[in-house]
Amino acid sequence: MNEVIGIIIAAVISWLNFVLIDTWMGLPEAPGVKGAEVIGRNIKKRGGDLAGGFFQGNIVCSPDASAGTLLASIGCYLIGTPEGGLIAAVLVFFGNRLCADPGYAGTTGALTITILIALTSYIGLTPIMFIAGMMIAILTIQGLYHPASSKLLGKIAQRMGRYTEIE
Amino acid sequence: MLCIVYIIAIGSAMILGLILKLPLLPERPMRQSWTTSVIFPTAVLALGFTAMVSKLGYLTSANSDYLIALAIGVLTAIFSKFILERILPRPLQEESPDESQEVSP
């Protein structure tokens, strides 16, 4: 497959993987640590959404599905599919626990992207495309314009019944 | 072959986990639960540890692989039950202001 097209498809898959799993696991509901709350309130002050801000704060402060997606992709590239992804899932779990996080989002994200990498290998997608794709996916959330991305995350949280009750 | 090894590792970890009285699933809401259960993280750890042993070259497509998988499962269940909470304890909860007022004279 053409590398550019592959990276774009991998970016879309990675974006959906980590945003849906992180939202499902309740990242927009509440800040896990003080730092996540500071980031969430700061984003709200700049015109963003509080739930989306908590989501962004939480993925900065502990390895959630975004880190799981990236690390599993790197693991599959370096070690092989699916072993690299499975090893990454264990390492993400330990990283989560060190960050005072139960570890469901990160571990689930690593396992699901490992399955997706294995399945999409049949249409020519490679783990390295997922590494590049995940970098682009996380850039759209954390690197471009926080108020807009937090509003989008807030809307997704509302749709999935995970919107924050904190004022 | 490798697929069977993973199944044996997960199966033995889950069976021993149940014998050691680990709950099958964490209590609800699961996403906020710190309970060590048979499905999470025991089965996930068994998968990861088997992948590590496989990539380190200890699985050689011989019949001994099944015994190694069984040993990984057993050790993972023991690790989850007795060691995990010691090396990675759940975070201490902050005391609420009301409780601290009650304690202070």
PDB file of C-alpha atoms in Angstrom:
ATOM      1  CA  MET A   1       0.000   0.000   0.000  1.00  0.00           C
ATOM      2  CA  ASN A   2       1.073   3.564  -0.670  1.00  0.00           C
ATOM      3  CA  GLU A   3       2.795   4.846   2.462  1.00  0.00           C
ATOM      4  CA  VAL A   4       0.948   8.189   2.655  1.00  0.00           C
ATOM      5  CA  ILE A   5      -2.490   6.587   2.236  1.00  0.00           C
ATOM      6  CA  GLY A   6      -1.498   3.939   4.787  1.00  0.00           C
ATOM      7  CA  ILE A   7      -0.488   6.570   7.348  1.00  0.00           C
ATOM      8  CA  ILE A   8      -3.773   8.462   6.839  1.00  0.00           C
ATOM      9  CA  ILE A   9      -5.851   5.276   7.323  1.00  0.00           C
ATOM     10  CA  ALA A  10      -3.733   4.311  10.358  1.00  0.00           C
ATOM     11  CA  ALA A  11      -4.203   7.826  11.815  1.00  0.00           C
ATOM     12  CA  VAL A  12      -8.001   7.539  11.522  1.00  0.00           C
ATOM     13  CA  ILE A  13      -8.007   4.051  13.095  1.00  0.00           C
ATOM     14  CA  SER A  14      -5.684   5.176  15.926  1.00  0.00           C
ATOM     15  CA  TRP A  15      -7.757   8.318  16.570  1.00  0.00           C
ATOM     16  CA  LEU A  16     -10.990   6.332  16.849  1.00  0.00           C
ATOM     17  CA  ASN A  17      -9.286   3.646  18.953  1.00  0.00           C
ATOM     18  CA  PHE A  18      -7.944   5.949  21.635  1.00  0.00           C
ATOM     19  CA  VAL A  19     -10.731   8.553  21.720  1.00  0.00           C
ATOM     20  CA  LEU A  20     -13.548   5.993  21.946  1.00  0.00           C
ATOM     21  CA  ILE A  21     -11.796   3.785  24.528  1.00  0.00           C
ATOM     22  CA  ASP A  22     -10.658   6.716  26.683  1.00  0.00           C
ATOM     23  CA  THR A  23     -14.164   8.220  26.612  1.00  0.00           C
ATOM     24  CA  TRP A  24     -15.785   4.855  27.358  1.00  0.00           C
ATOM     25  CA  MET A  25     -13.414   4.419  30.301  1.00  0.00           C
ATOM     26  CA  GLY A  26     -14.581   7.732  31.729  1.00  0.00           C
ATOM     27  CA  LEU A  27     -11.640  10.083  31.190  1.00  0.00           C
ATOM     28  CA  PRO A  28     -13.929  13.109  30.614  1.00  0.00           C
ATOM     29  CA  GLU A  29     -15.888  12.393  33.817  1.00  0.00           C
ATOM     30  CA  ALA A  30     -13.326  13.526  36.365  1.00  0.00           C
ATOM     31  CA  PRO A  31      -9.650  14.442  36.667  1.00  0.00           C
ATOM     32  CA  GLY A  32      -7.613  11.510  38.008  1.00  0.00           C
ATOM     33  CA  VAL A  33      -4.954  13.721  39.558  1.00  0.00           C
ATOM     34  CA  LYS A  34      -4.502  17.412  40.433  1.00  0.00           C
ATOM     35  CA  GLY A  35      -2.562  18.129  37.228  1.00  0.00           C
ATOM     36  CA  ALA A  36      -5.423  16.909  35.044  1.00  0.00           C
ATOM     37  CA  GLU A  37      -7.832  19.237  36.866  1.00  0.00           C
ATOM     38  CA  VAL A  38      -5.506  22.203  36.365  1.00  0.00           C
ATOM     39  CA  ILE A  39      -5.258  21.460  32.625  1.00  0.00           C
ATOM     40  CA  GLY A  40      -9.041  20.945  32.308  1.00  0.00           C
ATOM     41  CA  ARG A  41      -9.917  24.213  34.059  1.00  0.00           C
ATOM     42  CA  ASN A  42      -7.268  26.101  32.099  1.00  0.00           C
ATOM     43  CA  ILE A  43      -8.696  24.840  28.794  1.00  0.00           C
ATOM     44  CA  LYS A  44     -12.200  25.843  29.933  1.00  0.00           C
ATOM     45  CA  LYS A  45     -10.922  29.329  30.812  1.00  0.00           C
ATOM     46  CA  ARG A  46      -9.617  29.651  27.260  1.00  0.00           C
ATOM     47  CA  GLY A  47     -13.058  28.901  25.794  1.00  0.00           C
ATOM     48  CA  GLY A  48     -12.918  25.111  25.754  1.00  0.00           C
ATOM     49  CA  ASP A  49     -15.074  22.391  27.259  1.00  0.00           C
ATOM     50  CA  LEU A  50     -14.455  21.179  30.828  1.00  0.00           C
ATOM     51  CA  ALA A  51     -15.083  17.467  30.128  1.00  0.00           C
ATOM     52  CA  GLY A  52     -12.856  17.615  27.046  1.00  0.00           C
ATOM     53  CA  GLY A  53     -10.263  19.447  29.149  1.00  0.00           C
ATOM     54  CA  PHE A  54     -10.349  16.706  31.797  1.00  0.00           C
ATOM     55  CA  PHE A  55      -9.891  14.156  28.997  1.00  0.00           C
ATOM     56  CA  GLN A  56      -6.843  16.054  27.728  1.00  0.00           C
ATOM     57  CA  GLY A  57      -5.474  16.504  31.239  1.00  0.00           C
ATOM     58  CA  ASN A  58      -5.897  12.832  32.042  1.00  0.00           C
ATOM     59  CA  ILE A  59      -4.050  11.640  28.938  1.00  0.00           C
ATOM     60  CA  VAL A  60      -1.172  13.981  29.781  1.00  0.00           C
ATOM     61  CA  CYS A  61      -0.939  12.766  33.388  1.00  0.00           C
ATOM     62  CA  SER A  62      -1.076   8.980  32.971  1.00  0.00           C
ATOM     63  CA  PRO A  63      -0.641   6.475  30.137  1.00  0.00           C
ATOM     64  CA  ASP A  64      -4.197   5.937  28.872  1.00  0.00           C
ATOM     65  CA  ALA A  65      -5.411   4.486  25.565  1.00  0.00           C
ATOM     66  CA  SER A  66      -3.399   7.077  23.618  1.00  0.00           C
ATOM     67  CA  ALA A  67      -0.133   5.861  25.160  1.00  0.00           C
ATOM     68  CA  GLY A  68      -1.336   2.259  24.880  1.00  0.00           C
ATOM     69  CA  THR A  69      -2.005   2.741  21.157  1.00  0.00           C
ATOM     70  CA  LEU A  70       1.389   4.314  20.517  1.00  0.00           C
ATOM     71  CA  LEU A  71       3.401   1.879  22.660  1.00  0.00           C
ATOM     72  CA  ALA A  72       1.657  -1.185  21.212  1.00  0.00           C
ATOM     73  CA  SER A  73       2.403   0.094  17.696  1.00  0.00           C
ATOM     74  CA  ILE A  74       6.068   0.584  18.644  1.00  0.00           C
ATOM     75  CA  GLY A  75       6.104  -2.863  20.298  1.00  0.00           C
ATOM     76  CA  CYS A  76       4.670  -4.523  17.168  1.00  0.00           C
ATOM     77  CA  TYR A  77       7.235  -2.685  15.002  1.00  0.00           C
ATOM     78  CA  LEU A  78      10.216  -3.639  17.190  1.00  0.00           C
ATOM     79  CA  ILE A  79       9.279  -7.095  18.459  1.00  0.00           C
ATOM     80  CA  GLY A  80       6.575  -8.358  16.112  1.00  0.00           C
ATOM     81  CA  THR A  81       2.801  -8.746  15.961  1.00  0.00           C
ATOM     82  CA  PRO A  82       1.145  -9.650  18.296  1.00  0.00           C
ATOM     83  CA  GLU A  83       3.902 -10.265  20.881  1.00  0.00           C
ATOM     84  CA  GLY A  84       5.094  -6.635  20.909  1.00  0.00           C
ATOM     85  CA  GLY A  85       1.577  -5.366  21.539  1.00  0.00           C
ATOM     86  CA  LEU A  86       0.960  -7.875  24.338  1.00  0.00           C
ATOM     87  CA  ILE A  87       4.234  -6.954  26.040  1.00  0.00           C
ATOM     88  CA  ALA A  88       3.343  -3.251  25.630  1.00  0.00           C
ATOM     89  CA  ALA A  89      -0.036  -3.909  27.296  1.00  0.00           C
ATOM     90  CA  VAL A  90       1.716  -5.317  30.392  1.00  0.00           C
ATOM     91  CA  LEU A  91       4.185  -2.427  30.523  1.00  0.00           C
ATOM     92  CA  VAL A  92       1.359   0.129  30.110  1.00  0.00           C
ATOM     93  CA  PHE A  93      -0.535  -1.586  32.955  1.00  0.00           C
ATOM     94  CA  PHE A  94       2.475  -1.226  35.292  1.00  0.00           C
ATOM     95  CA  GLY A  95       2.929   2.389  34.130  1.00  0.00           C
ATOM     96  CA  ASN A  96      -0.740   3.080  34.877  1.00  0.00           C
ATOM     97  CA  ARG A  97      -0.508   1.664  38.377  1.00  0.00           C
ATOM     98  CA  LEU A  98       2.597   3.779  39.057  1.00  0.00           C
ATOM     99  CA  CYS A  99       0.528   6.851  38.028  1.00  0.00           C
ATOM    100  CA  ALA A 100      -2.322   6.018  40.471  1.00  0.00           C
ATOM    101  CA  ASP A 101      -4.581   4.839  37.632  1.00  0.00           C
ATOM    102  CA  PRO A 102      -6.391   1.457  37.673  1.00  0.00           C
ATOM    103  CA  GLY A 103      -5.100   0.813  34.145  1.00  0.00           C
ATOM    104  CA  TYR A 104      -8.176  -0.244  32.174  1.00  0.00           C
ATOM    105  CA  ALA A 105      -7.977   2.403  29.429  1.00  0.00           C
ATOM    106  CA  GLY A 106      -4.272   2.012  28.633  1.00  0.00           C
ATOM    107  CA  THR A 107      -4.293  -1.782  28.677  1.00  0.00           C
ATOM    108  CA  THR A 108      -7.495  -2.015  26.614  1.00  0.00           C
ATOM    109  CA  GLY A 109      -6.143   0.493  24.085  1.00  0.00           C
ATOM    110  CA  ALA A 110      -2.906  -1.485  23.688  1.00  0.00           C
ATOM    111  CA  LEU A 111      -4.772  -4.781  23.211  1.00  0.00           C
ATOM    112  CA  THR A 112      -7.337  -3.408  20.736  1.00  0.00           C
ATOM    113  CA  ILE A 113      -4.725  -1.685  18.549  1.00  0.00           C
ATOM    114  CA  THR A 114      -2.685  -4.921  18.546  1.00  0.00           C
ATOM    115  CA  ILE A 115      -5.749  -6.743  17.178  1.00  0.00           C
ATOM    116  CA  LEU A 116      -6.335  -3.928  14.651  1.00  0.00           C
ATOM    117  CA  ILE A 117      -2.667  -3.988  13.524  1.00  0.00           C
ATOM    118  CA  ALA A 118      -2.888  -7.764  13.052  1.00  0.00           C
ATOM    119  CA  LEU A 119      -6.152  -7.477  11.066  1.00  0.00           C
ATOM    120  CA  THR A 120      -5.091  -4.518   8.898  1.00  0.00           C
ATOM    121  CA  SER A 121      -1.794  -6.217   8.016  1.00  0.00           C
ATOM    122  CA  TYR A 122      -3.872  -8.170   5.483  1.00  0.00           C
ATOM    123  CA  ILE A 123      -4.604  -4.951   3.552  1.00  0.00           C
ATOM    124  CA  GLY A 124      -0.984  -3.814   3.704  1.00  0.00           C
ATOM    125  CA  LEU A 125      -0.884  -1.575   6.795  1.00  0.00           C
ATOM    126  CA  THR A 126       2.322  -1.928   8.822  1.00  0.00           C
ATOM    127  CA  PRO A 127       3.065  -1.098  12.485  1.00  0.00           C
ATOM    128  CA  ILE A 128       5.302   1.808  11.436  1.00  0.00           C
ATOM    129  CA  MET A 129       2.306   3.415   9.673  1.00  0.00           C
ATOM    130  CA  PHE A 130       0.424   3.156  12.969  1.00  0.00           C
ATOM    131  CA  ILE A 131       3.311   4.863  14.820  1.00  0.00           C
ATOM    132  CA  ALA A 132       3.190   7.800  12.373  1.00  0.00           C
ATOM    133  CA  GLY A 133      -0.610   7.733  12.339  1.00  0.00           C
ATOM    134  CA  MET A 134      -0.827   7.857  16.132  1.00  0.00           C
ATOM    135  CA  MET A 135       1.527  10.846  16.225  1.00  0.00           C
ATOM    136  CA  ILE A 136      -0.836  12.658  13.839  1.00  0.00           C
ATOM    137  CA  ALA A 137      -3.902  11.539  15.828  1.00  0.00           C
ATOM    138  CA  ILE A 138      -2.546  12.830  19.135  1.00  0.00           C
ATOM    139  CA  LEU A 139      -1.424  16.057  17.406  1.00  0.00           C
ATOM    140  CA  THR A 140      -5.038  16.782  16.418  1.00  0.00           C
ATOM    141  CA  ILE A 141      -6.106  16.477  20.062  1.00  0.00           C
ATOM    142  CA  GLN A 142      -3.193  17.964  21.995  1.00  0.00           C
ATOM    143  CA  GLY A 143      -1.190  19.995  19.531  1.00  0.00           C
ATOM    144  CA  LEU A 144      -3.366  22.239  17.365  1.00  0.00           C
ATOM    145  CA  TYR A 145      -6.125  24.161  19.184  1.00  0.00           C
ATOM    146  CA  HIS A 146      -7.261  23.046  22.634  1.00  0.00           C
ATOM    147  CA  PRO A 147     -10.642  24.874  22.782  1.00  0.00           C
ATOM    148  CA  ALA A 148     -11.901  23.243  19.548  1.00  0.00           C
ATOM    149  CA  SER A 149     -10.550  19.764  20.303  1.00  0.00           C
ATOM    150  CA  SER A 150     -11.915  19.859  23.862  1.00  0.00           C
ATOM    151  CA  LYS A 151     -15.380  20.827  22.561  1.00  0.00           C
ATOM    152  CA  LEU A 152     -15.314  17.867  20.152  1.00  0.00           C
ATOM    153  CA  LEU A 153     -14.216  15.535  22.978  1.00  0.00           C
ATOM    154  CA  GLY A 154     -16.967  16.982  25.190  1.00  0.00           C
ATOM    155  CA  LYS A 155     -19.605  16.259  22.521  1.00  0.00           C
ATOM    156  CA  ILE A 156     -18.362  12.674  22.140  1.00  0.00           C
ATOM    157  CA  ALA A 157     -18.459  12.303  25.947  1.00  0.00           C
ATOM    158  CA  GLN A 158     -22.061  13.570  26.001  1.00  0.00           C
ATOM    159  CA  ARG A 159     -23.065  11.096  23.266  1.00  0.00           C
ATOM    160  CA  MET A 160     -21.450   8.219  25.193  1.00  0.00           C
ATOM    161  CA  GLY A 161     -22.926   9.264  28.549  1.00  0.00           C
ATOM    162  CA  ARG A 162     -19.559  10.112  30.088  1.00  0.00           C
ATOM    163  CA  TYR A 163     -19.889  13.892  30.470  1.00  0.00           C
ATOM    164  CA  THR A 164     -18.537  15.366  33.691  1.00  0.00           C
ATOM    165  CA  GLU A 165     -20.895  16.374  36.508  1.00  0.00           C
ATOM    166  CA  ILE A 166     -18.246  18.656  38.003  1.00  0.00           C
ATOM    167  CA  GLU A 167     -18.930  22.390  37.563  1.00  0.00           C
TER     168      GLU A 167
ATOM    169  CA  MET B   1       1.099 -24.215  18.381  1.00  0.00           C
ATOM    170  CA  LEU B   2       1.790 -20.748  19.805  1.00  0.00           C
ATOM    171  CA  CYS B   3      -1.951 -20.100  19.996  1.00  0.00           C
ATOM    172  CA  ILE B   4      -2.391 -23.202  22.196  1.00  0.00           C
ATOM    173  CA  VAL B   5       0.468 -22.026  24.429  1.00  0.00           C
ATOM    174  CA  TYR B   6      -1.328 -18.688  24.992  1.00  0.00           C
ATOM    175  CA  ILE B   7      -4.620 -20.489  25.713  1.00  0.00           C
ATOM    176  CA  ILE B   8      -2.933 -22.798  28.270  1.00  0.00           C
ATOM    177  CA  ALA B   9      -1.239 -19.828  29.983  1.00  0.00           C
ATOM    178  CA  ILE B  10      -4.458 -17.805  30.228  1.00  0.00           C
ATOM    179  CA  GLY B  11      -6.555 -20.840  31.192  1.00  0.00           C
ATOM    180  CA  SER B  12      -4.223 -21.989  33.962  1.00  0.00           C
ATOM    181  CA  ALA B  13      -3.882 -18.417  35.296  1.00  0.00           C
ATOM    182  CA  MET B  14      -7.675 -18.011  35.378  1.00  0.00           C
ATOM    183  CA  ILE B  15      -8.361 -21.417  36.964  1.00  0.00           C
ATOM    184  CA  LEU B  16      -5.727 -20.933  39.678  1.00  0.00           C
ATOM    185  CA  GLY B  17      -6.955 -17.355  40.164  1.00  0.00           C
ATOM    186  CA  LEU B  18     -10.457 -18.664  40.853  1.00  0.00           C
ATOM    187  CA  ILE B  19      -9.051 -21.337  43.218  1.00  0.00           C
ATOM    188  CA  LEU B  20      -7.142 -18.582  45.049  1.00  0.00           C
ATOM    189  CA  LYS B  21     -10.507 -16.776  45.378  1.00  0.00           C
ATOM    190  CA  LEU B  22      -9.786 -13.841  43.105  1.00  0.00           C
ATOM    191  CA  PRO B  23     -13.102 -12.376  41.848  1.00  0.00           C
ATOM    192  CA  LEU B  24     -13.929 -13.131  38.195  1.00  0.00           C
ATOM    193  CA  LEU B  25     -14.540  -9.440  37.397  1.00  0.00           C
ATOM    194  CA  PRO B  26     -13.883  -6.191  39.269  1.00  0.00           C
ATOM    195  CA  GLU B  27     -16.889  -4.618  40.994  1.00  0.00           C
ATOM    196  CA  ARG B  28     -18.911  -2.004  39.076  1.00  0.00           C
ATOM    197  CA  PRO B  29     -18.201   0.619  37.868  1.00  0.00           C
ATOM    198  CA  MET B  30     -15.282  -1.439  36.614  1.00  0.00           C
ATOM    199  CA  ARG B  31     -13.390   1.508  35.143  1.00  0.00           C
ATOM    200  CA  GLN B  32     -12.891   2.930  38.659  1.00  0.00           C
ATOM    201  CA  SER B  33     -12.210  -0.357  40.431  1.00  0.00           C
ATOM    202  CA  TRP B  34      -8.823  -1.251  41.905  1.00  0.00           C
ATOM    203  CA  THR B  35      -9.817  -4.861  42.619  1.00  0.00           C
ATOM    204  CA  THR B  36      -7.445  -7.484  41.233  1.00  0.00           C
ATOM    205  CA  SER B  37      -9.631  -9.966  39.372  1.00  0.00           C
ATOM    206  CA  VAL B  38      -9.242 -13.041  37.173  1.00  0.00           C
ATOM    207  CA  ILE B  39     -10.026 -11.229  33.904  1.00  0.00           C
ATOM    208  CA  PHE B  40      -8.195  -8.001  34.689  1.00  0.00           C
ATOM    209  CA  PRO B  41      -5.268  -7.925  35.189  1.00  0.00           C
ATOM    210  CA  THR B  42      -4.489 -11.658  35.643  1.00  0.00           C
ATOM    211  CA  ALA B  43      -5.414 -12.783  32.096  1.00  0.00           C
ATOM    212  CA  VAL B  44      -3.744  -9.731  30.523  1.00  0.00           C
ATOM    213  CA  LEU B  45      -0.558 -10.314  32.524  1.00  0.00           C
ATOM    214  CA  ALA B  46      -0.545 -14.001  31.507  1.00  0.00           C
ATOM    215  CA  LEU B  47      -0.759 -12.947  27.846  1.00  0.00           C
ATOM    216  CA  GLY B  48       2.073 -10.434  28.212  1.00  0.00           C
ATOM    217  CA  PHE B  49       4.351 -12.725  30.223  1.00  0.00           C
ATOM    218  CA  THR B  50       3.852 -15.528  27.665  1.00  0.00           C
ATOM    219  CA  ALA B  51       4.753 -13.111  24.855  1.00  0.00           C
ATOM    220  CA  MET B  52       7.924 -12.102  26.764  1.00  0.00           C
ATOM    221  CA  VAL B  53       8.986 -15.733  27.294  1.00  0.00           C
ATOM    222  CA  SER B  54       8.208 -16.515  23.645  1.00  0.00           C
ATOM    223  CA  LYS B  55      10.292 -13.634  22.317  1.00  0.00           C
ATOM    224  CA  LEU B  56      13.153 -14.419  24.694  1.00  0.00           C
ATOM    225  CA  GLY B  57      13.406 -17.737  22.851  1.00  0.00           C
ATOM    226  CA  TYR B  58      12.307 -20.129  25.593  1.00  0.00           C
ATOM    227  CA  LEU B  59       9.459 -21.575  23.504  1.00  0.00           C
ATOM    228  CA  THR B  60      10.963 -24.018  21.017  1.00  0.00           C
ATOM    229  CA  SER B  61       7.914 -25.652  19.417  1.00  0.00           C
ATOM    230  CA  ALA B  62       8.450 -28.738  21.564  1.00  0.00           C
ATOM    231  CA  ASN B  63       6.016 -30.416  23.971  1.00  0.00           C
ATOM    232  CA  SER B  64       7.802 -28.729  26.882  1.00  0.00           C
ATOM    233  CA  ASP B  65       6.227 -25.453  25.693  1.00  0.00           C
ATOM    234  CA  TYR B  66       2.918 -26.565  27.190  1.00  0.00           C
ATOM    235  CA  LEU B  67       4.563 -27.076  30.585  1.00  0.00           C
ATOM    236  CA  ILE B  68       6.212 -23.659  30.333  1.00  0.00           C
ATOM    237  CA  ALA B  69       2.817 -22.102  29.504  1.00  0.00           C
ATOM    238  CA  LEU B  70       1.274 -23.871  32.497  1.00  0.00           C
ATOM    239  CA  ALA B  71       4.076 -22.550  34.733  1.00  0.00           C
ATOM    240  CA  ILE B  72       3.567 -18.990  33.392  1.00  0.00           C
ATOM    241  CA  GLY B  73      -0.145 -19.228  34.172  1.00  0.00           C
ATOM    242  CA  VAL B  74       0.456 -20.523  37.697  1.00  0.00           C
ATOM    243  CA  LEU B  75       3.109 -17.911  38.459  1.00  0.00           C
ATOM    244  CA  THR B  76       0.912 -15.114  37.035  1.00  0.00           C
ATOM    245  CA  ALA B  77      -2.026 -16.103  39.262  1.00  0.00           C
ATOM    246  CA  ILE B  78       0.262 -16.214  42.328  1.00  0.00           C
ATOM    247  CA  PHE B  79       1.755 -12.856  41.313  1.00  0.00           C
ATOM    248  CA  SER B  80      -1.705 -11.277  40.956  1.00  0.00           C
ATOM    249  CA  LYS B  81      -2.953 -12.649  44.259  1.00  0.00           C
ATOM    250  CA  PHE B  82       0.019 -12.079  46.549  1.00  0.00           C
ATOM    251  CA  ILE B  83       2.573  -9.708  44.977  1.00  0.00           C
ATOM    252  CA  LEU B  84       0.822  -7.174  42.710  1.00  0.00           C
ATOM    253  CA  GLU B  85      -0.820  -5.146  45.480  1.00  0.00           C
ATOM    254  CA  ARG B  86       2.451  -5.089  47.440  1.00  0.00           C
ATOM    255  CA  ILE B  87       4.621  -3.670  44.671  1.00  0.00           C
ATOM    256  CA  LEU B  88       1.894  -1.482  43.128  1.00  0.00           C
ATOM    257  CA  PRO B  89      -0.493  -0.576  45.946  1.00  0.00           C
ATOM    258  CA  ARG B  90      -3.691   1.372  45.362  1.00  0.00           C
ATOM    259  CA  PRO B  91      -3.204   5.099  46.061  1.00  0.00           C
ATOM    260  CA  LEU B  92      -4.064   6.423  49.499  1.00  0.00           C
ATOM    261  CA  GLN B  93      -7.287   8.444  49.551  1.00  0.00           C
ATOM    262  CA  GLU B  94      -7.097  12.007  50.808  1.00  0.00           C
ATOM    263  CA  GLU B  95      -8.931  12.587  54.066  1.00  0.00           C
ATOM    264  CA  SER B  96     -12.070  14.662  53.671  1.00  0.00           C
ATOM    265  CA  PRO B  97     -12.163  17.975  55.628  1.00  0.00           C
ATOM    266  CA  ASP B  98     -15.066  16.714  57.786  1.00  0.00           C
ATOM    267  CA  GLU B  99     -13.087  13.672  58.950  1.00  0.00           C
ATOM    268  CA  SER B 100     -10.008  15.745  59.785  1.00  0.00           C
ATOM    269  CA  GLN B 101     -12.175  18.106  61.857  1.00  0.00           C
ATOM    270  CA  GLU B 102     -13.554  15.184  63.821  1.00  0.00           C
ATOM    271  CA  VAL B 103     -10.079  13.860  64.574  1.00  0.00           C
ATOM    272  CA  SER B 104      -8.588  17.196  65.623  1.00  0.00           C
ATOM    273  CA  PRO B 105      -9.414  18.289  69.212  1.00  0.00           C
TER     274      PRO B 105
END
